[in-house]
Structure formats: structure tokens, C-alpha cells
């Protein structure tokens, strides 16, 4: 977010905090741009310039990282249960299992 002063960093941090929130906050492109007091086009360009990803791309990557961390931090009995159900599952398979269980975390975000 290439505006002058510290405003752009604050806007980026506020946007990322909103994207990371686990509640049902409106993370549509219109809502994010409105909160940043920018047009949707300028917001997308500035976000991508700052993070290297579009808001939707950033959110998908974040959610995937969260799923991997959940798997890494899951108690052995839960992972063992997954493996007993389908012993040939790889990490990718486990991520798919978590995605199926917590589908709302992987559903298409409302960014339009």
C-alpha cells in the first residue's frame, strides 16, 4: 500500500488482522477496500504490491498454512485415527480430511 507516511502500513496490518480473524467478518473485496478508504482496484494493486499476493491469494495461503499447522499440532490419537481409517494417506490426504471436516475454512471467500 504505497501511500505516504505510516498510513499504508496501518491499513495493511488492519486488513491482514481482519483476514486472519476466525469470525464471520465480511472479507469481501468491497468491504476491505471500503475499510481502507480505497477503490477496489487500487486496494487490490496496493495489497499485491505489499504482500506479493492478491487478497484472495493471501487468504487461501493463510488458510492452508493454518490447516498444516493444525495437523502438525494435533494430538497423536487424532492423527492415528485418521491413519487407521485410511493408512495410505499422505500429508496431502490429511489436509483434504481436515478440509472436509472444516470445510468452511476452505470455502471460497467472499471477495468480489
GROMACS .gro file of C-alpha atoms in nm:
model
  112
    1UNK     CA    1   0.000   0.000   0.000
    2UNK     CA    2   0.215   0.270  -0.136
    3UNK     CA    3   0.073   0.580   0.024
    4UNK     CA    4   0.284   0.836   0.207
    5UNK     CA    5   0.364   0.804   0.576
    6UNK     CA    6   0.267   0.526   0.812
    7UNK     CA    7  -0.096   0.512   0.700
    8UNK     CA    8  -0.030   0.243   0.440
    9UNK     CA    9   0.137   0.009   0.691
   10UNK     CA   10  -0.151   0.057   0.935
   11UNK     CA   11  -0.406  -0.014   0.663
   12UNK     CA   12  -0.220  -0.332   0.560
   13UNK     CA   13  -0.195  -0.455   0.919
   14UNK     CA   14  -0.563  -0.384   0.982
   15UNK     CA   15  -0.657  -0.569   0.662
   16UNK     CA   16  -0.444  -0.871   0.749
   17UNK     CA   17  -0.588  -0.878   1.101
   18UNK     CA   18  -0.936  -0.883   0.952
   19UNK     CA   19  -0.843  -1.162   0.708
   20UNK     CA   20  -0.694  -1.366   0.994
   21UNK     CA   21  -1.000  -1.327   1.214
   22UNK     CA   22  -1.178  -1.654   1.275
   23UNK     CA   23  -1.521  -1.498   1.295
   24UNK     CA   24  -1.763  -1.442   1.014
   25UNK     CA   25  -1.625  -1.097   0.934
   26UNK     CA   26  -1.706  -0.971   0.588
   27UNK     CA   27  -1.383  -1.016   0.393
   28UNK     CA   28  -1.529  -0.921   0.058
   29UNK     CA   29  -1.312  -0.706  -0.160
   30UNK     CA   30  -1.567  -0.427  -0.134
   31UNK     CA   31  -1.562  -0.438   0.248
   32UNK     CA   32  -1.181  -0.450   0.270
   33UNK     CA   33  -1.139  -0.164   0.022
   34UNK     CA   34  -1.407   0.041   0.194
   35UNK     CA   35  -1.239  -0.003   0.532
   36UNK     CA   36  -0.910   0.107   0.376
   37UNK     CA   37  -1.090   0.404   0.214
   38UNK     CA   38  -0.960   0.299  -0.128
   39UNK     CA   39  -1.121   0.192  -0.451
   40UNK     CA   40  -1.135  -0.184  -0.503
   41UNK     CA   41  -0.891  -0.163  -0.795
   42UNK     CA   42  -0.637   0.047  -0.606
   43UNK     CA   43  -0.676  -0.166  -0.293
   44UNK     CA   44  -0.604  -0.487  -0.488
   45UNK     CA   45  -0.300  -0.336  -0.657
   46UNK     CA   46  -0.164  -0.194  -0.333
   47UNK     CA   47  -0.225  -0.518  -0.139
   48UNK     CA   48  -0.050  -0.724  -0.404
   49UNK     CA   49   0.238  -0.476  -0.418
   50UNK     CA   50   0.279  -0.504  -0.040
   51UNK     CA   51   0.234  -0.880   0.004
   52UNK     CA   52   0.309  -1.031  -0.336
   53UNK     CA   53  -0.039  -1.186  -0.344
   54UNK     CA   54  -0.392  -1.072  -0.418
   55UNK     CA   55  -0.619  -1.054  -0.112
   56UNK     CA   56  -0.787  -1.380  -0.221
   57UNK     CA   57  -0.449  -1.549  -0.283
   58UNK     CA   58  -0.319  -1.433   0.054
   59UNK     CA   59  -0.629  -1.560   0.233
   60UNK     CA   60  -0.611  -1.901   0.064
   61UNK     CA   61  -0.242  -1.937   0.150
   62UNK     CA   62  -0.309  -1.834   0.511
   63UNK     CA   63  -0.590  -2.088   0.548
   64UNK     CA   64  -0.377  -2.365   0.401
   65UNK     CA   65  -0.092  -2.279   0.641
   66UNK     CA   66  -0.340  -2.289   0.929
   67UNK     CA   67  -0.455  -2.637   0.823
   68UNK     CA   68  -0.096  -2.762   0.804
   69UNK     CA   69  -0.025  -2.617   1.150
   70UNK     CA   70  -0.339  -2.782   1.287
   71UNK     CA   71  -0.214  -3.114   1.155
   72UNK     CA   72   0.132  -3.058   1.297
   73UNK     CA   73  -0.008  -2.967   1.638
   74UNK     CA   74  -0.278  -3.234   1.651
   75UNK     CA   75  -0.254  -3.498   1.923
   76UNK     CA   76  -0.127  -3.838   1.809
   77UNK     CA   77  -0.459  -4.008   1.881
   78UNK     CA   78  -0.639  -3.787   1.630
   79UNK     CA   79  -0.377  -3.841   1.360
   80UNK     CA   80  -0.371  -4.211   1.448
   81UNK     CA   81  -0.746  -4.225   1.399
   82UNK     CA   82  -0.711  -4.069   1.056
   83UNK     CA   83  -0.439  -4.313   0.963
   84UNK     CA   84  -0.642  -4.615   1.080
   85UNK     CA   85  -0.928  -4.505   0.856
   86UNK     CA   86  -0.702  -4.468   0.551
   87UNK     CA   87  -0.344  -4.584   0.619
   88UNK     CA   88  -0.217  -4.478   0.278
   89UNK     CA   89  -0.297  -4.109   0.333
   90UNK     CA   90  -0.014  -3.870   0.280
   91UNK     CA   91   0.008  -3.523   0.434
   92UNK     CA   92  -0.192  -3.402   0.135
   93UNK     CA   93  -0.459  -3.658   0.217
   94UNK     CA   94  -0.466  -3.543   0.578
   95UNK     CA   95  -0.512  -3.184   0.462
   96UNK     CA   96  -0.803  -3.299   0.248
   97UNK     CA   97  -0.952  -3.477   0.551
   98UNK     CA   98  -0.918  -3.162   0.761
   99UNK     CA   99  -1.065  -2.957   0.476
  100UNK     CA  100  -1.364  -3.190   0.459
  101UNK     CA  101  -1.412  -3.167   0.835
  102UNK     CA  102  -1.370  -2.790   0.846
  103UNK     CA  103  -1.494  -2.702   0.501
  104UNK     CA  104  -1.599  -2.351   0.593
  105UNK     CA  105  -1.232  -2.258   0.641
  106UNK     CA  106  -1.161  -2.355   0.281
  107UNK     CA  107  -1.477  -2.230   0.124
  108UNK     CA  108  -1.441  -1.961  -0.135
  109UNK     CA  109  -1.404  -1.631   0.050
  110UNK     CA  110  -1.650  -1.358  -0.034
  111UNK     CA  111  -1.403  -1.139  -0.219
  112UNK     CA  112  -1.570  -0.989  -0.522
   0.00000   0.00000   0.00000
